[in-house]
Amino acid sequence: MTQTSTAFAATVERKIDRKALEVAQRYLVLHGFADKKKMDKRAGLTWTATRWNRLPLPQAPVAEGVPPNPNSLTFTQVTGTALQWAGRIVFSDVAVVATQWDLLEESSERLGMQIAETKERNGFQLLSSGTQVNYVNSRGARANLVAGDTLDPNTVTRTQTDMKLLGVPLWNGQTGETIQRSIDYTARESEKTIKGVQHLVAIADPRVLQDLRSNPTVVQTWQFSDHNRMYINEMGYWSGITFCESNMMPNWFGIAQVNGSPGTGSLTTGTYTIQVTGWDNQNFYESQIYQVSADISVIAGGITLTTPSTPGFTYAVYVGVGSASAPFQLGLSTAGPPTGPYLGQAIAIPPSTAVTITGLGLAQIPPAAPATGVTVFRTYIFGQRAFSTLKLEDVEWHRLTEADKSDPHNQLRVIGWKYFEGWVVLNQQFLAGIESTASNTGAFG
């Protein structure tokens, strides 16, 4: 009988490499373009800026000896709020002692990534609230976009022209200001600014820029003027816009509706709709947008449903009041978080979970749904001082490795961070978006 190696498995030494493998790279570019504002401590969490509006030009010359009608000095204000964000990792003392890795050091690196990515995610969520949007092929709305509506030079030029008509301040413009790259963020310098050339800046998903690079107009231009662009496959500068790419941008995928049924609760008698959205478990974007449900007739009760079964997502349920109404607030449900700011709201619900909506919760509007089966991307285009970060407190690190009253035997090791920062759009006219689809699904094969 021949004995195989499995018979001696307990005696075989296992080789564990002491060098950790790399994680996938994130292209973090947005935070570096923000206009930085420092908030004063002990002065609240809200920041307000005032913009004095232009005066109208006189319509006609004045009559001899007659003074003109007085103008009114008016202003608009922009308000933003600094919010506290935090993250931490907790180990037992045994885990720290028994593991060959320096768990606190490894945690520092992962948490450092988490900070930078949280800032980037928060910025894109802000920019998604921009009110000026063009749609490829003039579709007019996100729901009207179809496969094949990829980013094209005509829509780029149209958007750039629209923004110039509004007088958006350009990068390298009349003020001569340039941006400084934060040490925590990486972006190719050639993508950020072209010396001596006034331009807008765009940030787009790599799949979207692939379609723009492949457009026959762009290809033909590069063939005659810049072969290097074809070689390095970098969009760079086009139509007065410098393009940067980011693989951490939100996108929205349209899915068929989830319908509900009458149940127990405290909703008043009437007709309601629901809309389900899926939040991915890594970046926590609402990227799966289900269509608005059919009408649900409730007689002094609630609404029951089951969340979708897609792994890697948690779900939120929004409620609309009235027939075929667009939801405008979260539902109330015990299936939601038991603590925190979303206590009792129908959000962060696991897949395949039975949910009862018992009432109307926080006012919150879900992203507009694309057509079923269509993924929509937004390209963000902006001039200088379009948006800002509001820093109240910089990042603070905390390493808790000593005993205290809550841990008298010093059995826990905690490493964490926190910071106070908000994002605010300074001028909606200085910010625009182009919504399109993409030919590349992002999946190999």
Coordinates of C-alpha atoms in Angstrom, one line a residue:
M1 CA 0.0 0.0 0.0
T2 CA 1.4 3.4 -1.0
Q3 CA 0.9 6.1 1.5
T4 CA 0.2 9.6 0.1
S5 CA 1.1 12.9 1.5
T6 CA -2.3 13.3 3.0
A7 CA -1.4 10.7 5.6
F8 CA 1.3 13.0 6.9
A9 CA -0.6 16.3 6.6
A10 CA -0.2 17.1 10.3
T11 CA 3.6 17.0 9.9
V12 CA 3.8 19.2 6.8
E13 CA 5.0 22.7 7.5
R14 CA 2.9 25.4 5.9
K15 CA 4.7 28.3 4.3
I16 CA 3.1 31.7 4.9
D17 CA 4.6 34.6 3.0
R18 CA 5.4 37.6 5.3
K19 CA 4.8 40.0 2.5
A20 CA 1.1 40.9 2.0
L21 CA -0.4 41.0 -1.5
E22 CA -1.5 44.3 -3.0
V23 CA -5.1 45.3 -3.1
A24 CA -6.7 46.8 -6.2
Q25 CA -5.9 50.5 -6.8
R26 CA -8.5 53.2 -6.5
Y27 CA -8.1 56.3 -8.7
L28 CA -8.9 59.1 -6.2
V29 CA -9.0 62.5 -7.9
L30 CA -12.1 64.5 -6.8
H31 CA -11.1 65.8 -3.4
G32 CA -8.1 67.5 -5.0
F33 CA -10.4 69.7 -7.1
A34 CA -12.5 70.9 -4.2
D35 CA -12.2 74.5 -3.0
K36 CA -11.0 74.0 0.6
K37 CA -12.7 75.9 3.5
K38 CA -11.6 75.8 7.1
M39 CA -14.4 76.2 9.7
D40 CA -13.8 77.7 13.1
K41 CA -14.2 75.6 16.2
R42 CA -16.8 76.5 18.8
A43 CA -18.8 78.2 16.1
G44 CA -21.3 75.5 15.2
L45 CA -21.3 72.9 12.4
T46 CA -23.0 75.0 9.7
W47 CA -21.0 77.1 7.1
T48 CA -22.7 79.9 5.1
A49 CA -21.4 82.0 2.3
T50 CA -23.0 85.0 0.6
R51 CA -23.0 85.8 -3.1
W52 CA -24.0 89.3 -4.1
N53 CA -26.0 89.2 -7.3
R54 CA -25.4 91.2 -10.5
L55 CA -27.3 94.3 -11.1
P56 CA -29.5 94.5 -14.2
L57 CA -28.2 96.7 -16.9
P58 CA -30.1 99.9 -17.6
Q59 CA -32.7 99.5 -20.4
A60 CA -32.6 103.0 -21.7
P61 CA -30.7 106.3 -21.3
V62 CA -31.9 108.7 -18.6
A63 CA -33.9 111.8 -19.5
E64 CA -32.2 115.1 -18.9
G65 CA -32.4 116.1 -15.2
V66 CA -34.2 112.9 -14.3
P67 CA -32.4 110.4 -12.0
P68 CA -32.6 106.7 -12.9
N69 CA -34.8 104.3 -11.0
P70 CA -32.9 102.8 -8.0
N71 CA -31.6 99.2 -8.2
S72 CA -32.0 96.7 -5.4
L73 CA -28.9 95.1 -4.0
T74 CA -29.7 91.4 -3.7
F75 CA -27.8 88.3 -2.6
T76 CA -28.0 84.5 -2.4
Q77 CA -26.5 82.3 0.2
V78 CA -25.0 78.8 0.2
T79 CA -25.1 76.6 3.3
G80 CA -23.2 73.5 4.1
T81 CA -22.7 71.3 7.2
A82 CA -19.7 69.6 8.6
L83 CA -20.4 66.0 9.6
Q84 CA -18.3 63.6 11.7
W85 CA -17.1 60.4 10.1
A86 CA -15.3 57.6 11.8
G87 CA -14.0 54.1 11.4
R88 CA -12.3 51.5 13.7
I89 CA -11.0 48.0 14.0
V90 CA -11.1 46.0 17.3
F91 CA -8.9 43.0 18.2
S92 CA -8.5 40.9 21.3
D93 CA -5.2 40.8 22.9
V94 CA -4.8 37.1 22.0
A95 CA -5.3 37.8 18.3
V96 CA -2.5 40.5 18.5
V97 CA -0.1 38.2 20.3
A98 CA -0.8 34.9 18.4
T99 CA -0.7 36.3 14.8
Q100 CA 2.6 36.6 13.0
W101 CA 1.4 39.9 11.3
D102 CA 1.5 43.2 13.1
L103 CA -2.3 43.6 13.1
L104 CA -2.3 47.2 14.3
E105 CA 0.1 48.2 11.6
E106 CA -1.9 46.5 8.9
S107 CA -5.1 48.0 10.3
S108 CA -3.5 51.5 10.0
E109 CA -2.9 51.0 6.3
R110 CA -6.4 49.7 5.6
L111 CA -8.0 52.5 7.7
G112 CA -5.9 55.0 5.9
M113 CA -7.4 53.8 2.6
Q114 CA -10.8 53.9 4.1
I115 CA -10.4 57.6 5.0
A116 CA -9.4 58.6 1.5
E117 CA -12.1 56.5 -0.1
T118 CA -14.7 57.9 2.3
K119 CA -13.8 61.4 1.3
E120 CA -14.0 60.6 -2.4
R121 CA -17.3 58.7 -2.0
N122 CA -18.9 61.6 -0.1
G123 CA -17.8 64.1 -2.8
F124 CA -19.3 62.1 -5.6
Q125 CA -22.6 61.8 -3.7
L126 CA -22.6 65.6 -3.4
L127 CA -21.9 66.1 -7.2
S128 CA -24.7 63.7 -8.0
S129 CA -27.1 66.3 -6.7
G130 CA -26.1 68.7 -9.4
T131 CA -29.2 70.1 -11.2
Q132 CA -27.6 70.8 -14.7
V133 CA -27.6 67.6 -16.7
N134 CA -27.3 66.8 -20.4
Y135 CA -28.3 63.4 -21.8
V136 CA -26.6 61.7 -24.7
N137 CA -28.6 61.9 -27.9
S138 CA -30.8 64.5 -26.2
R139 CA -32.8 61.8 -24.4
G140 CA -34.1 64.3 -21.9
A141 CA -34.1 62.0 -18.8
R142 CA -32.2 59.2 -17.3
A143 CA -35.1 56.8 -17.8
N144 CA -35.0 57.4 -21.6
L145 CA -31.4 56.4 -22.1
V146 CA -30.9 53.1 -23.9
A147 CA -28.0 50.8 -24.8
G148 CA -25.9 52.6 -27.4
D149 CA -26.3 56.1 -25.8
T150 CA -22.6 56.3 -25.2
L151 CA -20.6 59.5 -24.5
D152 CA -19.9 61.3 -27.8
P153 CA -18.0 64.5 -28.8
N154 CA -21.2 66.3 -29.7
T155 CA -22.7 66.0 -26.2
V156 CA -19.3 67.0 -24.7
T157 CA -19.1 70.1 -26.9
R158 CA -22.7 71.0 -26.2
T159 CA -22.2 70.8 -22.5
Q160 CA -18.9 72.8 -22.6
T161 CA -20.7 75.5 -24.7
D162 CA -23.6 75.6 -22.2
M163 CA -21.2 76.1 -19.3
K164 CA -19.3 78.8 -21.1
L165 CA -22.5 80.7 -21.8
L166 CA -23.1 80.7 -18.0
G167 CA -19.7 82.2 -17.5
V168 CA -18.2 79.3 -15.5
P169 CA -14.7 80.2 -14.2
L170 CA -12.2 78.1 -16.1
W171 CA -9.2 76.4 -14.7
N172 CA -6.1 78.3 -15.6
G173 CA -8.5 81.1 -16.3
Q174 CA -8.3 84.9 -15.8
T175 CA -7.4 84.6 -12.1
G176 CA -4.4 82.3 -12.9
E177 CA -5.3 80.0 -10.0
T178 CA -4.2 76.4 -10.1
I179 CA -5.0 73.5 -7.8
Q180 CA -2.7 71.8 -5.4
R181 CA -2.8 68.0 -5.2
S182 CA -3.4 66.6 -1.7
I183 CA -0.8 64.2 -0.5
D184 CA -3.5 61.7 0.2
Y185 CA -4.7 61.6 -3.3
T186 CA -3.2 60.4 -6.6
A187 CA -3.9 61.7 -10.0
R188 CA -1.7 62.1 -13.1
E189 CA -0.6 65.7 -13.3
S190 CA -1.3 65.7 -17.1
E191 CA -4.9 65.1 -16.3
K192 CA -5.3 67.9 -13.8
T193 CA -4.1 70.9 -15.6
I194 CA -2.6 72.0 -18.9
K195 CA -0.4 75.0 -18.4
G196 CA -1.4 78.1 -20.3
V197 CA -4.7 76.6 -21.5
Q198 CA -8.1 77.6 -20.0
H199 CA -10.3 74.6 -19.6
L200 CA -13.1 72.9 -17.6
V201 CA -12.4 69.6 -15.8
A202 CA -14.4 66.4 -16.2
I203 CA -14.2 63.2 -14.1
A204 CA -15.6 60.1 -15.8
D205 CA -15.8 56.3 -15.4
P206 CA -13.1 54.4 -17.4
R207 CA -15.9 52.6 -19.3
V208 CA -17.4 55.9 -20.4
L209 CA -14.1 57.3 -21.5
Q210 CA -13.4 54.1 -23.5
D211 CA -16.4 54.9 -25.7
L212 CA -15.4 58.5 -26.1
R213 CA -11.9 57.5 -27.1
S214 CA -13.3 55.0 -29.6
N215 CA -15.6 57.6 -31.2
P216 CA -14.6 57.9 -34.9
T217 CA -14.2 61.7 -34.6
V218 CA -11.8 61.3 -31.8
V219 CA -9.9 58.5 -33.4
Q220 CA -9.5 60.4 -36.7
T221 CA -8.3 63.5 -34.8
W222 CA -5.6 61.6 -33.0
Q223 CA -4.5 59.8 -36.1
F224 CA -3.7 63.2 -37.7
S225 CA -2.5 65.1 -34.6
D226 CA -1.4 62.9 -31.7
H227 CA -0.4 59.3 -32.1
N228 CA 0.7 59.1 -28.5
R229 CA -2.9 59.5 -27.3
M230 CA -3.8 56.3 -29.1
Y231 CA -0.7 54.5 -27.6
I232 CA -1.3 55.5 -24.0
N233 CA -5.1 55.4 -24.3
E234 CA -5.5 58.5 -22.2
M235 CA -8.4 60.8 -23.1
G236 CA -6.7 63.9 -21.7
Y237 CA -7.8 67.2 -23.3
W238 CA -10.8 67.4 -25.6
S239 CA -13.2 70.2 -26.6
G240 CA -11.9 72.6 -23.9
I241 CA -12.2 70.0 -21.1
T242 CA -9.5 68.0 -19.3
F243 CA -10.7 64.5 -18.6
C244 CA -9.7 62.5 -15.5
E245 CA -10.9 59.0 -14.8
S246 CA -12.0 57.4 -11.6
N247 CA -13.0 53.8 -10.9
M248 CA -14.8 54.9 -7.7
M249 CA -17.8 56.7 -9.3
P250 CA -21.4 55.9 -8.7
N251 CA -23.6 54.4 -11.5
W252 CA -27.2 53.3 -11.6
F253 CA -28.7 50.1 -12.9
G254 CA -32.4 49.9 -13.5
I255 CA -34.3 46.8 -12.3
A256 CA -37.9 45.7 -12.5
Q257 CA -40.2 46.8 -9.7
V258 CA -40.7 45.1 -6.4
N259 CA -44.3 45.1 -5.4
G260 CA -45.8 45.2 -2.0
S261 CA -49.0 44.0 -0.3
P262 CA -51.2 45.4 2.4
G263 CA -50.1 44.5 5.9
T264 CA -50.3 45.8 9.5
G265 CA -49.1 49.2 10.4
S266 CA -50.2 52.8 11.1
L267 CA -50.4 54.2 7.5
T268 CA -53.7 56.1 6.9
T269 CA -56.1 54.6 4.5
G270 CA -55.1 55.4 0.9
T271 CA -53.1 54.5 -2.1
Y272 CA -49.3 54.1 -1.8
T273 CA -46.3 53.1 -3.9
I274 CA -42.9 51.7 -2.9
Q275 CA -39.5 51.8 -4.5
V276 CA -36.6 49.6 -3.5
T277 CA -32.9 50.5 -3.9
G278 CA -29.8 48.4 -3.4
W279 CA -26.7 49.8 -1.7
D280 CA -23.5 47.9 -2.4
N281 CA -21.6 46.7 0.6
Q282 CA -18.2 48.2 -0.3
N283 CA -18.8 51.9 -1.2
F284 CA -22.4 52.2 -0.1
Y285 CA -23.7 53.8 -3.2
E286 CA -27.3 53.3 -4.2
S287 CA -26.5 51.6 -7.5
Q288 CA -29.4 49.2 -8.0
I289 CA -32.6 51.2 -8.6
Y290 CA -35.8 49.3 -8.9
Q291 CA -38.8 50.8 -10.7
V292 CA -41.6 52.3 -8.7
S293 CA -44.1 49.6 -7.7
A294 CA -47.7 49.2 -8.7
D295 CA -50.3 51.0 -6.5
I296 CA -50.9 49.4 -3.1
S297 CA -54.3 50.0 -1.5
V298 CA -53.9 50.3 2.3
I299 CA -56.8 50.4 4.8
A300 CA -55.3 51.8 8.0
G301 CA -52.4 49.3 7.9
G302 CA -48.9 48.8 6.4
I303 CA -47.1 47.3 3.5
T304 CA -45.3 44.0 3.3
L305 CA -42.6 42.9 0.9
T306 CA -39.4 40.8 0.6
T307 CA -36.1 42.4 -0.3
P308 CA -34.3 41.1 -3.4
S309 CA -31.8 38.3 -3.0
T310 CA -28.7 39.8 -4.7
P311 CA -25.7 39.2 -2.5
G312 CA -23.3 42.0 -1.7
F313 CA -26.2 44.5 -1.3
T314 CA -28.4 45.9 1.4
Y315 CA -31.7 47.4 0.6
A316 CA -33.8 50.5 1.3
V317 CA -37.5 50.9 0.8
Y318 CA -39.0 54.3 0.0
V319 CA -42.7 55.1 0.1
G320 CA -44.8 57.4 -2.1
V321 CA -48.3 58.7 -1.2
G322 CA -50.9 58.6 -4.0
S323 CA -51.5 56.6 -7.1
A324 CA -48.3 56.2 -9.3
S325 CA -46.6 58.7 -7.0
A326 CA -42.8 59.0 -6.9
P327 CA -41.5 58.1 -3.4
F328 CA -40.2 60.9 -1.4
Q329 CA -39.4 59.4 2.0
L330 CA -38.1 56.2 3.6
G331 CA -40.5 53.8 5.2
L332 CA -40.5 52.9 8.8
S333 CA -39.7 49.3 9.6
T334 CA -38.3 47.2 12.5
A335 CA -36.1 45.4 9.9
G336 CA -34.0 48.5 9.7
P337 CA -31.1 49.5 11.9
P338 CA -31.6 49.2 15.7
T339 CA -29.3 52.1 16.4
G340 CA -27.8 55.2 14.8
P341 CA -29.2 58.0 12.7
Y342 CA -31.4 55.6 10.7
L343 CA -32.9 53.9 13.7
G344 CA -36.2 52.3 12.7
Q345 CA -36.0 53.3 9.0
A346 CA -36.3 50.9 6.2
I347 CA -32.7 51.0 5.1
A348 CA -29.6 48.7 5.5
I349 CA -31.9 45.7 5.2
P350 CA -30.2 42.3 4.3
P351 CA -31.2 40.4 1.1
S352 CA -34.2 38.0 1.1
T353 CA -35.7 39.6 4.2
A354 CA -39.4 40.0 4.9
V355 CA -40.2 43.6 5.6
T356 CA -43.2 45.4 6.9
I357 CA -43.5 49.1 6.3
T358 CA -45.5 50.5 9.2
G359 CA -45.4 54.2 8.5
L360 CA -43.7 57.1 6.8
G361 CA -40.1 57.8 7.8
L362 CA -37.4 60.4 7.0
A363 CA -37.7 62.6 4.0
Q364 CA -35.3 61.2 1.4
I365 CA -35.6 60.9 -2.3
P366 CA -34.1 57.8 -4.1
P367 CA -32.0 58.2 -7.3
A368 CA -34.0 58.3 -10.5
A369 CA -34.3 54.8 -12.0
P370 CA -32.8 54.1 -15.4
A371 CA -34.8 51.8 -17.8
T372 CA -34.9 48.2 -16.7
G373 CA -31.6 46.5 -17.7
V374 CA -29.8 49.7 -18.4
T375 CA -26.8 51.0 -16.5
V376 CA -26.4 54.8 -16.5
F377 CA -23.2 56.7 -15.8
R378 CA -22.7 60.4 -15.0
T379 CA -19.7 62.3 -16.2
Y380 CA -19.1 65.3 -13.8
I381 CA -17.9 68.5 -15.4
F382 CA -17.0 71.6 -13.5
G383 CA -15.1 74.9 -13.4
Q384 CA -13.2 76.5 -10.5
R385 CA -14.9 76.9 -7.2
A386 CA -17.9 74.8 -8.1
F387 CA -17.8 72.9 -4.9
S388 CA -16.0 72.9 -1.6
T389 CA -15.0 70.8 1.4
L390 CA -15.7 72.2 4.8
K391 CA -13.1 71.1 7.3
L392 CA -13.9 71.5 11.0
E393 CA -11.4 69.0 12.4
D394 CA -8.7 67.1 10.5
V395 CA -8.2 63.4 10.8
E396 CA -7.5 62.2 14.3
W397 CA -6.0 58.7 14.9
H398 CA -6.7 56.8 18.2
R399 CA -4.8 53.8 19.3
L400 CA -6.3 52.3 22.5
T401 CA -3.9 49.7 23.9
E402 CA -4.2 50.3 27.7
A403 CA -6.6 49.0 30.3
D404 CA -9.5 51.2 31.4
K405 CA -12.7 50.8 33.4
S406 CA -14.5 49.3 30.4
D407 CA -11.6 46.9 29.7
P408 CA -10.0 46.4 33.2
H409 CA -7.9 43.4 32.1
N410 CA -6.6 45.1 28.9
Q411 CA -8.1 42.4 26.6
L412 CA -8.9 44.7 23.7
R413 CA -6.9 46.6 21.2
V414 CA -8.6 49.4 19.2
I415 CA -7.4 51.5 16.4
G416 CA -9.6 54.0 14.7
W417 CA -10.0 57.5 13.1
K418 CA -12.4 60.3 13.0
Y419 CA -12.7 63.6 11.2
F420 CA -15.2 66.5 10.8
E421 CA -15.8 67.5 7.1
G422 CA -18.7 68.4 4.9
W423 CA -19.1 69.0 1.2
V424 CA -21.2 71.8 -0.4
V425 CA -22.0 72.9 -4.0
L426 CA -20.9 76.6 -4.1
N427 CA -22.6 77.3 -7.4
Q428 CA -24.9 74.9 -9.3
Q429 CA -24.1 76.8 -12.5
F430 CA -20.4 75.9 -12.2
L431 CA -21.3 72.2 -12.2
A432 CA -22.8 70.0 -14.9
G433 CA -23.2 66.3 -15.7
I434 CA -23.6 64.2 -18.8
E435 CA -25.5 61.0 -18.4
S436 CA -24.8 58.1 -20.8
T437 CA -24.6 54.4 -21.0
A438 CA -21.4 52.4 -21.8
S439 CA -20.7 49.6 -24.2
N440 CA -18.3 47.9 -21.8
T441 CA -20.1 46.1 -18.9
G442 CA -16.9 45.9 -16.9
A443 CA -17.0 42.1 -16.8
F444 CA -14.4 39.9 -18.5
G445 CA -15.7 37.4 -21.0

